[in-house]
JSON list of C-alpha atoms in Angstrom, two decimals:
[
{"chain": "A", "resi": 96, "resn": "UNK", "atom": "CA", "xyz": [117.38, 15.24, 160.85]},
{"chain": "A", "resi": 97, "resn": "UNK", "atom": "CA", "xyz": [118.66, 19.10, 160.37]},
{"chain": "A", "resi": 98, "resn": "UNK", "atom": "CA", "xyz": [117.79, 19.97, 163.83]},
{"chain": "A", "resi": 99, "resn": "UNK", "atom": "CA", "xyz": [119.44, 17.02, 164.90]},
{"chain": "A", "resi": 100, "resn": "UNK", "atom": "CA", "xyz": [122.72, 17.69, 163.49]},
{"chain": "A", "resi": 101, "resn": "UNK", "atom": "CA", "xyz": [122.74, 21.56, 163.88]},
{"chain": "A", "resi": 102, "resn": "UNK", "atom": "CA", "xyz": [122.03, 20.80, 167.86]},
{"chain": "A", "resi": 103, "resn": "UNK", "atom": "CA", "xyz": [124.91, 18.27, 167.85]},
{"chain": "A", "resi": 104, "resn": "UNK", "atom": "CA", "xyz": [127.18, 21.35, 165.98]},
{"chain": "A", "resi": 105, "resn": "UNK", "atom": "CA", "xyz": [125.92, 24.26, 168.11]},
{"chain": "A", "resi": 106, "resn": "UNK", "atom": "CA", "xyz": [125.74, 21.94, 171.71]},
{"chain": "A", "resi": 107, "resn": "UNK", "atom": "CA", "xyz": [129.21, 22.94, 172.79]},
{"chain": "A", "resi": 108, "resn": "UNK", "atom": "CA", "xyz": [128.35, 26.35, 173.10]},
{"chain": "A", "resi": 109, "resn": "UNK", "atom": "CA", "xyz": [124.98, 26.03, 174.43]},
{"chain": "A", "resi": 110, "resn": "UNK", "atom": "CA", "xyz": [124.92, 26.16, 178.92]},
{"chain": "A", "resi": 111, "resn": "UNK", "atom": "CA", "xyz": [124.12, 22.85, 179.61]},
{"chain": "A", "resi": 112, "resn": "UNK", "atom": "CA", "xyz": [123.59, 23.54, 183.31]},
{"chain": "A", "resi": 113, "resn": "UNK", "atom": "CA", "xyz": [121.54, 20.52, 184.43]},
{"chain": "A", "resi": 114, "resn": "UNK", "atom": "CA", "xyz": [119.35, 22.20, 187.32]},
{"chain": "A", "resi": 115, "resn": "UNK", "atom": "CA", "xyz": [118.37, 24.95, 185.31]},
{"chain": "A", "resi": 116, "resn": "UNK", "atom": "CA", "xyz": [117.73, 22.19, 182.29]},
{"chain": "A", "resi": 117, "resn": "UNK", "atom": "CA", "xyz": [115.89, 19.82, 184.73]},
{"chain": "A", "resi": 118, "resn": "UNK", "atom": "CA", "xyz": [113.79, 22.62, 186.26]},
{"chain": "A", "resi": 119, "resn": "UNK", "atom": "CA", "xyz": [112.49, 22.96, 183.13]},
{"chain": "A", "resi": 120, "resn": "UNK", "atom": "CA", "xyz": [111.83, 20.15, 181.98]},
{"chain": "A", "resi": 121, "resn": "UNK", "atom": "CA", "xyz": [109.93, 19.04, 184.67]},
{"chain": "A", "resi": 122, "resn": "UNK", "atom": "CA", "xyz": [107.58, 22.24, 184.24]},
{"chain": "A", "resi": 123, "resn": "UNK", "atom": "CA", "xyz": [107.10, 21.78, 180.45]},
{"chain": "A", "resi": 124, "resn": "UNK", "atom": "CA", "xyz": [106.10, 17.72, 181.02]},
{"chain": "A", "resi": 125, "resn": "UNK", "atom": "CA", "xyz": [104.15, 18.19, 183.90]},
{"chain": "A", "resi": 126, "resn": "UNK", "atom": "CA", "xyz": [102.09, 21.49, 181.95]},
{"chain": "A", "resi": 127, "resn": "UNK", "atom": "CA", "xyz": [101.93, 19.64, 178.97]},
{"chain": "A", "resi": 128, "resn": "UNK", "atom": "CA", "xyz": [100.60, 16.26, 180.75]},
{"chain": "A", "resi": 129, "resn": "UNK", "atom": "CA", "xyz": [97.78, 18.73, 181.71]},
{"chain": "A", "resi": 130, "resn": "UNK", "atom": "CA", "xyz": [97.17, 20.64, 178.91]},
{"chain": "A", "resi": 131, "resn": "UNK", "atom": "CA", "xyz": [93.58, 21.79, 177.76]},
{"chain": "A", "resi": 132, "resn": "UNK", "atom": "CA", "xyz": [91.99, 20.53, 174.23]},
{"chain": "A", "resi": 133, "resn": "UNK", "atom": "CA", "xyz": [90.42, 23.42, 171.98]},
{"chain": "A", "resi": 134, "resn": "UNK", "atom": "CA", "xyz": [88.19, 21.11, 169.74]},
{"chain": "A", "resi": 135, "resn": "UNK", "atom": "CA", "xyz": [87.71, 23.75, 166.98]},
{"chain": "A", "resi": 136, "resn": "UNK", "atom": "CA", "xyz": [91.42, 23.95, 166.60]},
{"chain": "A", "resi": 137, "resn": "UNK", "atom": "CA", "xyz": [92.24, 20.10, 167.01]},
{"chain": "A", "resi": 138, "resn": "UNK", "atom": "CA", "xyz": [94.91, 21.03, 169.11]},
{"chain": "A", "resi": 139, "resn": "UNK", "atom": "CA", "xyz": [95.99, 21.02, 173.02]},
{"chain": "A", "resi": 140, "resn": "UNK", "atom": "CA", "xyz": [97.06, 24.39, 175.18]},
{"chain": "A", "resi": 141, "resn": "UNK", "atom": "CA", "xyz": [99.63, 24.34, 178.01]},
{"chain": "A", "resi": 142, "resn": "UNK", "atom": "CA", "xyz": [102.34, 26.07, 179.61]},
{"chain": "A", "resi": 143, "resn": "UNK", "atom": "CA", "xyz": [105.25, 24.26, 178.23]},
{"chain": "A", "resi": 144, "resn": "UNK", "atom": "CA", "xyz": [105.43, 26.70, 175.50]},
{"chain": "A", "resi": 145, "resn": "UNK", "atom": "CA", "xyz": [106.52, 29.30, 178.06]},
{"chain": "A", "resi": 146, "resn": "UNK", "atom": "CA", "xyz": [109.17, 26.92, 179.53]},
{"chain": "A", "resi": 147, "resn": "UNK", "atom": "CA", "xyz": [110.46, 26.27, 176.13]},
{"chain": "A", "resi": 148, "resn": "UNK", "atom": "CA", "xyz": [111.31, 29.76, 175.61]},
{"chain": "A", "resi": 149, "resn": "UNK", "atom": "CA", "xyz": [112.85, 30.51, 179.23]},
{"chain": "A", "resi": 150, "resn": "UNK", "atom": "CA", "xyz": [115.07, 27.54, 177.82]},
{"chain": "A", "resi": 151, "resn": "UNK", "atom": "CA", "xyz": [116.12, 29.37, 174.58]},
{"chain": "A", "resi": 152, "resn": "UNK", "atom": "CA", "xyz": [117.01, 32.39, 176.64]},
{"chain": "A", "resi": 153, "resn": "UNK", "atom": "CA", "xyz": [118.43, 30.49, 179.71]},
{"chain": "A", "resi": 154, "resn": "UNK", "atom": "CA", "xyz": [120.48, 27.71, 178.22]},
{"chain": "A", "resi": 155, "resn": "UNK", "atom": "CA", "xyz": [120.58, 28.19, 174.29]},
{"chain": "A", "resi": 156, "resn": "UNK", "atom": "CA", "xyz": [118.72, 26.18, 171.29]},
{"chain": "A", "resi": 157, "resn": "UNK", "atom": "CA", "xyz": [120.16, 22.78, 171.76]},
{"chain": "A", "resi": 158, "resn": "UNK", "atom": "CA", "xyz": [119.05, 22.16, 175.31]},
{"chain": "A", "resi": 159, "resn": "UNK", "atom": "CA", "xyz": [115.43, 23.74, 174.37]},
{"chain": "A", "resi": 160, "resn": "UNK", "atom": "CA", "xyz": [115.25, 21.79, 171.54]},
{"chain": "A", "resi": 161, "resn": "UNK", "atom": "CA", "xyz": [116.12, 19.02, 173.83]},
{"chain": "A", "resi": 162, "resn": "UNK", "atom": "CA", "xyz": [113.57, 20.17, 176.42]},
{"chain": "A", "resi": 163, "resn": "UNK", "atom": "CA", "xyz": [110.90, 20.19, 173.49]},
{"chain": "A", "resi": 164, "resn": "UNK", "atom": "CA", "xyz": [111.41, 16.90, 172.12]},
{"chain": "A", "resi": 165, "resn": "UNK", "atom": "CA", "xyz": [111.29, 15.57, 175.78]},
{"chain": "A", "resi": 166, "resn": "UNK", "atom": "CA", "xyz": [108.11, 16.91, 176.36]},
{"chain": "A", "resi": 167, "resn": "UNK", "atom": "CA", "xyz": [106.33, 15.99, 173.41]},
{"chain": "A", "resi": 168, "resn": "UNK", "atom": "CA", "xyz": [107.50, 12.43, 174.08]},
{"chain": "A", "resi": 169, "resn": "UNK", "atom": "CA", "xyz": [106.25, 12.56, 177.33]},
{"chain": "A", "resi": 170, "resn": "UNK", "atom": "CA", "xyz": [102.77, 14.28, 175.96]},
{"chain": "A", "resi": 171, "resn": "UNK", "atom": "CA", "xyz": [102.35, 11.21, 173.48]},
{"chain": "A", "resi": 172, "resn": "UNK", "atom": "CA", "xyz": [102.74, 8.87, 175.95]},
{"chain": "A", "resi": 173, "resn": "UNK", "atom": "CA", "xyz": [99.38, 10.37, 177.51]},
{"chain": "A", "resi": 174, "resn": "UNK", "atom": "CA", "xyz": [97.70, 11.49, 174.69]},
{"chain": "A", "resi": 175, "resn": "UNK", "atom": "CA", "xyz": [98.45, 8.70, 171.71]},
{"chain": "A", "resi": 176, "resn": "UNK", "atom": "CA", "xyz": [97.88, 11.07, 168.84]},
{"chain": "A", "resi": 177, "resn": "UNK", "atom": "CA", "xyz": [98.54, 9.18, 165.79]},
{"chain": "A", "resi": 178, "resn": "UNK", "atom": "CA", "xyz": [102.26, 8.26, 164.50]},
{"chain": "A", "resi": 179, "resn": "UNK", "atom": "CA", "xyz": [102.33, 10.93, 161.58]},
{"chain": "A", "resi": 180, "resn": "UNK", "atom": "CA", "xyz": [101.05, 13.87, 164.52]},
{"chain": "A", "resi": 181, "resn": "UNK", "atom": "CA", "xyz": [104.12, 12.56, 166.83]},
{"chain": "A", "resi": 182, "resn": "UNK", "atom": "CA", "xyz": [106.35, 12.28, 164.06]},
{"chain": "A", "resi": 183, "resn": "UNK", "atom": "CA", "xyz": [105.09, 16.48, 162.96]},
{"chain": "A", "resi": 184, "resn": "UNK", "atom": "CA", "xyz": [105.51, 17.24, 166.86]},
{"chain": "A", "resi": 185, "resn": "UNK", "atom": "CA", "xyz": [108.92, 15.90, 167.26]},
{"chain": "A", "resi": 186, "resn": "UNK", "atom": "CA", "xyz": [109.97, 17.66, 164.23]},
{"chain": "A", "resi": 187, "resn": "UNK", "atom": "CA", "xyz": [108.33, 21.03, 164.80]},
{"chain": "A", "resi": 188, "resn": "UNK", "atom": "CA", "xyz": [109.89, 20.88, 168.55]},
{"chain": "A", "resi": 189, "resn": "UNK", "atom": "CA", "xyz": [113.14, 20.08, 167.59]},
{"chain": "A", "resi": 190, "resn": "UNK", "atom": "CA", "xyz": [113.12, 23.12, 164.81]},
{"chain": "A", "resi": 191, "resn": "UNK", "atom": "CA", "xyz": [111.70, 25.67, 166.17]},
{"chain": "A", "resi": 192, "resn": "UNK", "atom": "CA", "xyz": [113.08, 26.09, 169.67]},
{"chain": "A", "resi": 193, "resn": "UNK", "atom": "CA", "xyz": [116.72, 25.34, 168.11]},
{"chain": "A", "resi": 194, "resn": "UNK", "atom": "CA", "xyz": [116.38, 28.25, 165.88]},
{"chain": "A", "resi": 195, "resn": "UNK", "atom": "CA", "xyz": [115.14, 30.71, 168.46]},
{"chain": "A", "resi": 196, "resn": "UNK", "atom": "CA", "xyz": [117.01, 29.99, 171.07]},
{"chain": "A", "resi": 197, "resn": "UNK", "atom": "CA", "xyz": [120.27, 30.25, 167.95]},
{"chain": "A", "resi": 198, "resn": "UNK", "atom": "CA", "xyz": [118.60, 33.59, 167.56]},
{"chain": "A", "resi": 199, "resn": "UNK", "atom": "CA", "xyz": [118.25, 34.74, 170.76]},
{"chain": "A", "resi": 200, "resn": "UNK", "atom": "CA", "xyz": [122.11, 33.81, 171.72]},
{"chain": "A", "resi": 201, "resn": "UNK", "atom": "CA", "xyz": [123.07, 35.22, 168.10]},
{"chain": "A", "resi": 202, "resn": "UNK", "atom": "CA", "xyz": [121.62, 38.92, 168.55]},
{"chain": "A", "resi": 203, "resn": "UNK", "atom": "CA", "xyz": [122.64, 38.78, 172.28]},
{"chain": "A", "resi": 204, "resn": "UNK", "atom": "CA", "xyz": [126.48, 38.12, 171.24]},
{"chain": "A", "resi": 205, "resn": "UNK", "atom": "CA", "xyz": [126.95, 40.44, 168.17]},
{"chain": "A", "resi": 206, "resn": "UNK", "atom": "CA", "xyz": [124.76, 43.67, 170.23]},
{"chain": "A", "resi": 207, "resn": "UNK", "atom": "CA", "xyz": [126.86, 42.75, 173.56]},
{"chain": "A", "resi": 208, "resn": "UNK", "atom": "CA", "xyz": [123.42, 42.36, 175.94]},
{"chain": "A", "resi": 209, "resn": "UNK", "atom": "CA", "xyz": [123.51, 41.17, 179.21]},
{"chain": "A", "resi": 210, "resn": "UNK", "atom": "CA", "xyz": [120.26, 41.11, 181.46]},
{"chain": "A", "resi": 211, "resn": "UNK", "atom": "CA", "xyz": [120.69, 44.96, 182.77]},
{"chain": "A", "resi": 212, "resn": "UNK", "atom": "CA", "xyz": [120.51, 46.04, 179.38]},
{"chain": "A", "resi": 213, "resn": "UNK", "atom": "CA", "xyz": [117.80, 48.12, 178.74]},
{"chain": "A", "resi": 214, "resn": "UNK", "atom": "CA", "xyz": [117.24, 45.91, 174.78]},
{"chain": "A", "resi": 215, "resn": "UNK", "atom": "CA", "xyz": [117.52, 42.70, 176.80]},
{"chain": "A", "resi": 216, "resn": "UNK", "atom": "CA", "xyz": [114.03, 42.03, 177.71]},
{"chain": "A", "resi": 217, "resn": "UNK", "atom": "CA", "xyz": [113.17, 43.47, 174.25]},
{"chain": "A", "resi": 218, "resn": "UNK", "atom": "CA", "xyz": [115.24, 40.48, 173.10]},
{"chain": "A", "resi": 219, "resn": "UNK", "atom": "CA", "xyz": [113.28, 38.31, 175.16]},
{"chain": "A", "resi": 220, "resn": "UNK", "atom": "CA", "xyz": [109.95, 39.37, 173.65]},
{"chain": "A", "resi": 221, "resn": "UNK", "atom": "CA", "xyz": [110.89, 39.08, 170.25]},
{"chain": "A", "resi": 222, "resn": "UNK", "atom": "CA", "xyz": [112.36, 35.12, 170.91]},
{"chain": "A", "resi": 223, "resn": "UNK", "atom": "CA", "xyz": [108.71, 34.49, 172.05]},
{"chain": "A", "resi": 224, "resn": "UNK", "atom": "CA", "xyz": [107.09, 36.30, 169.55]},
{"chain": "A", "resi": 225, "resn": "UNK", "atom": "CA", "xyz": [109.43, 34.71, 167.04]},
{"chain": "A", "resi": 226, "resn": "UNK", "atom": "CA", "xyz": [109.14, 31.02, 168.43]},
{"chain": "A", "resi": 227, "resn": "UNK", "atom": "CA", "xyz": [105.39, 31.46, 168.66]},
{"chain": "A", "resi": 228, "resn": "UNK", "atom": "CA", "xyz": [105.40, 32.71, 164.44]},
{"chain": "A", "resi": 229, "resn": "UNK", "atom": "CA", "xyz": [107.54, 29.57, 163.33]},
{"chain": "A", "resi": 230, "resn": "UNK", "atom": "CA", "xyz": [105.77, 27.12, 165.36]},
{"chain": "A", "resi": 231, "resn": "UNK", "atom": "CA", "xyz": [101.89, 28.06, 164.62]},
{"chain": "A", "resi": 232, "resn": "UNK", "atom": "CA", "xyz": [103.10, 28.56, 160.99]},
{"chain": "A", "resi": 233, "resn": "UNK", "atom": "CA", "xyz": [104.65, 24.92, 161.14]},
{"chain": "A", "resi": 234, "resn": "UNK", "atom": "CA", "xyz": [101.23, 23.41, 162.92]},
{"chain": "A", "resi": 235, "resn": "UNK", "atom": "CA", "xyz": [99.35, 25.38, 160.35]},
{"chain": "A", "resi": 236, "resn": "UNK", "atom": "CA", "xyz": [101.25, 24.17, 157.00]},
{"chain": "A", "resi": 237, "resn": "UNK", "atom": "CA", "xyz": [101.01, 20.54, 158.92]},
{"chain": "A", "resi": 238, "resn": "UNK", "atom": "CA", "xyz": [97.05, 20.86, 158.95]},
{"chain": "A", "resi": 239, "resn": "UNK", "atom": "CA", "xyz": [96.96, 22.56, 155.70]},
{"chain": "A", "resi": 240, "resn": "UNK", "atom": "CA", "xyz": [98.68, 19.41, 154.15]},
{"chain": "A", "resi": 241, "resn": "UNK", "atom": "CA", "xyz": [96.34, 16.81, 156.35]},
{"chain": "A", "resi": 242, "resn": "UNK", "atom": "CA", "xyz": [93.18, 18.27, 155.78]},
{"chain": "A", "resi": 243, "resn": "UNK", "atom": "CA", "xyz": [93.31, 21.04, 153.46]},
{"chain": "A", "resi": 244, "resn": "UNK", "atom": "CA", "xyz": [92.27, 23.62, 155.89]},
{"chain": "A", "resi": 245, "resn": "UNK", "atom": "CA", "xyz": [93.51, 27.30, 155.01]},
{"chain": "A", "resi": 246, "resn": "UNK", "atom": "CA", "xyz": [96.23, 28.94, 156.89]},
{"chain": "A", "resi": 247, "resn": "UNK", "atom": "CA", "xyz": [93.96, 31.85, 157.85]},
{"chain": "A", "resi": 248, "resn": "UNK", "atom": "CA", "xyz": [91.31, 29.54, 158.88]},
{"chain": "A", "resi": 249, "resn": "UNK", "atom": "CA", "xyz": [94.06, 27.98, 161.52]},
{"chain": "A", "resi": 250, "resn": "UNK", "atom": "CA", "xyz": [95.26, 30.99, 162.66]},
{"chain": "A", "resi": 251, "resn": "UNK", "atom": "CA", "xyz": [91.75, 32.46, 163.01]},
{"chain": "A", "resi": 252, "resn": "UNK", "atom": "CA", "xyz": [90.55, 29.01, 165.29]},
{"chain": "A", "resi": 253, "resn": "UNK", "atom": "CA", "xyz": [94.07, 28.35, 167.17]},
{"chain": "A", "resi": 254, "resn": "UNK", "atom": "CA", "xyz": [95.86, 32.21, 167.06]},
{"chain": "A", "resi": 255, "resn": "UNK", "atom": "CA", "xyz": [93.27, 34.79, 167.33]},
{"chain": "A", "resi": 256, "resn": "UNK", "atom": "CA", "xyz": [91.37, 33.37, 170.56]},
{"chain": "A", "resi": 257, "resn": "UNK", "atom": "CA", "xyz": [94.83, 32.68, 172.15]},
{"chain": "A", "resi": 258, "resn": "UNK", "atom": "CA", "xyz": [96.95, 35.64, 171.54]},
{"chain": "A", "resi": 259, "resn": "UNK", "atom": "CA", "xyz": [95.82, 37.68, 174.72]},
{"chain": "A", "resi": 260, "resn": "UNK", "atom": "CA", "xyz": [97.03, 34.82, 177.07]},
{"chain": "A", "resi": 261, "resn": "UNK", "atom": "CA", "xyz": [100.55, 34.53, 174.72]},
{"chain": "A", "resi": 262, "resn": "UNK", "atom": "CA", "xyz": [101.07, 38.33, 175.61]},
{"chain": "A", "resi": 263, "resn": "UNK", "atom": "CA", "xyz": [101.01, 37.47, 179.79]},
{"chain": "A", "resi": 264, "resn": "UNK", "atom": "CA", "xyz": [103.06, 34.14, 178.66]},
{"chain": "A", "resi": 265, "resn": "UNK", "atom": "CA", "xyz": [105.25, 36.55, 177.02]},
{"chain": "A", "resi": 266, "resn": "UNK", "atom": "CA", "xyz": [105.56, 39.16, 179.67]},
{"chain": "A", "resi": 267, "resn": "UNK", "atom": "CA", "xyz": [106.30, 36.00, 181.99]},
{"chain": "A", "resi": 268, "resn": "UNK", "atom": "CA", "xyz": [109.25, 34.80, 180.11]},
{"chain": "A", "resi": 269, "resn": "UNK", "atom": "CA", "xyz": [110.62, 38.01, 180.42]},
{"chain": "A", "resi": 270, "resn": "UNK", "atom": "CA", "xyz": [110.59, 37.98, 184.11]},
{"chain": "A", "resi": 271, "resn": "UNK", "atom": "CA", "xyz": [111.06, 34.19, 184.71]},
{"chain": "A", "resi": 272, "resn": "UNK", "atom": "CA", "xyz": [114.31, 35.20, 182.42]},
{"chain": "A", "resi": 273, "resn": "UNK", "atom": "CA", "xyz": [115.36, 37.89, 184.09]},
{"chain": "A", "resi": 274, "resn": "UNK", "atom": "CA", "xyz": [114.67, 36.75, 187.80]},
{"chain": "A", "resi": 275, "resn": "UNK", "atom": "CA", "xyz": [116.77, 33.29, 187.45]},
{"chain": "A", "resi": 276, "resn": "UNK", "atom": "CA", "xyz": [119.62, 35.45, 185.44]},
{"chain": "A", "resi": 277, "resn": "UNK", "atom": "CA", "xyz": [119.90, 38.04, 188.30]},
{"chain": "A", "resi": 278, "resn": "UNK", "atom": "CA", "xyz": [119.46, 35.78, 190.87]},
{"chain": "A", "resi": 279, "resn": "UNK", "atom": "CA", "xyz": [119.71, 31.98, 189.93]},
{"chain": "A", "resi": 280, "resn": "UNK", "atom": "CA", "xyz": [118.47, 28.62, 189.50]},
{"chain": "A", "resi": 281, "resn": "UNK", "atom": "CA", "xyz": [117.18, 28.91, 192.88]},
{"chain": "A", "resi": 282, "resn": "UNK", "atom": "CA", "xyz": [115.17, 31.63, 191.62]},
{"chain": "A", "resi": 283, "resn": "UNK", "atom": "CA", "xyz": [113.34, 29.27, 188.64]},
{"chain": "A", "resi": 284, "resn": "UNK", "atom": "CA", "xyz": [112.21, 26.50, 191.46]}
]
């Protein structure tokens, strides 16, 4: 219900520009429709994460937060994961992309970055790194309160094995970023 009502505050400001918002989208579903289960983790892997976090940077928190609620719709209607997972999922996806892509536009506005700065992709990097720290640690308290297991023990199954591939996810929303903000939508597709 918070991210709800700070998206609805903060959407005015946010660039609602619908092919750039579609675009992604499309690539977060369609990744996330295919994503690949790690059974010792309980959880699934895909690329929407990376499209989630072009959307911070791109359009703002609102429309990611849109974006991530979209896609874990769209994920449950494959998947079926029990209610109380959706219900975590929606919830984690609305937060978490809201408040990073609020970050992002935040220290962009107050330091005066546009995409030639040399701190810009800098900027970008710490969004992911940032959106990937609130959203593990919100998966991780959810499976700490559902089955008990230890924070460490999450991190250590889900984190560890998949922190090399975050780093080239990483190092792609910095381009993806700074490709479609030099040179356009037209760019992103």
């Amino acid at each position: 219900t918070c991210a709800v009502v700070v998206a609805v505050l903060t959407s005015p400001s946010a660039n609602w520009d619908l092919v750039t918002l579609v675009l992604l989208l499309v690539f977060a579903i369609a990744s996330d429709l295919m994503a690949a289960s790690i059974r010792s983790a309980k959880l699934k892997v895909s690329g929407s994460f990376l499209a989630l976090v072009v959307a911070m940077v791109l359009l703002g928190g609102a429309p990611a937060a849109l974006i991530g609620v979209l896609t874990i719709t769209a994920g449950w209607i494959k998947w079926r994961e029990k209610p109380h997972y959706l219900l975590a999922n929606l919830a984690s996806y609305a937060a978490f992309p809201l408040a990073c892509g609020l970050f992002f536009d935040y220290v962009r506005d107050t330091q005066g970055l546009d995409p030639g700065d040399t701190a810009f992709p800098f900027l970008v990097f710490a969004t992911f790194v940032l959106a990937l720290t609130i959203n593990f640690t919100l998966a991780a308290l959810y499976t700490r309160h559902m089955d008990g297991t230890p924070m460490l023990t999450t991190a250590r199954r889900a984190l560890v094995p998949l922190l090399a591939s975050d780093l080239v996810a990483a190092l792609m929303a910095v381009g993806v970023s700074e490709i479609t903000l030099n040179w356009g939508a037209g760019a992103l597709a």
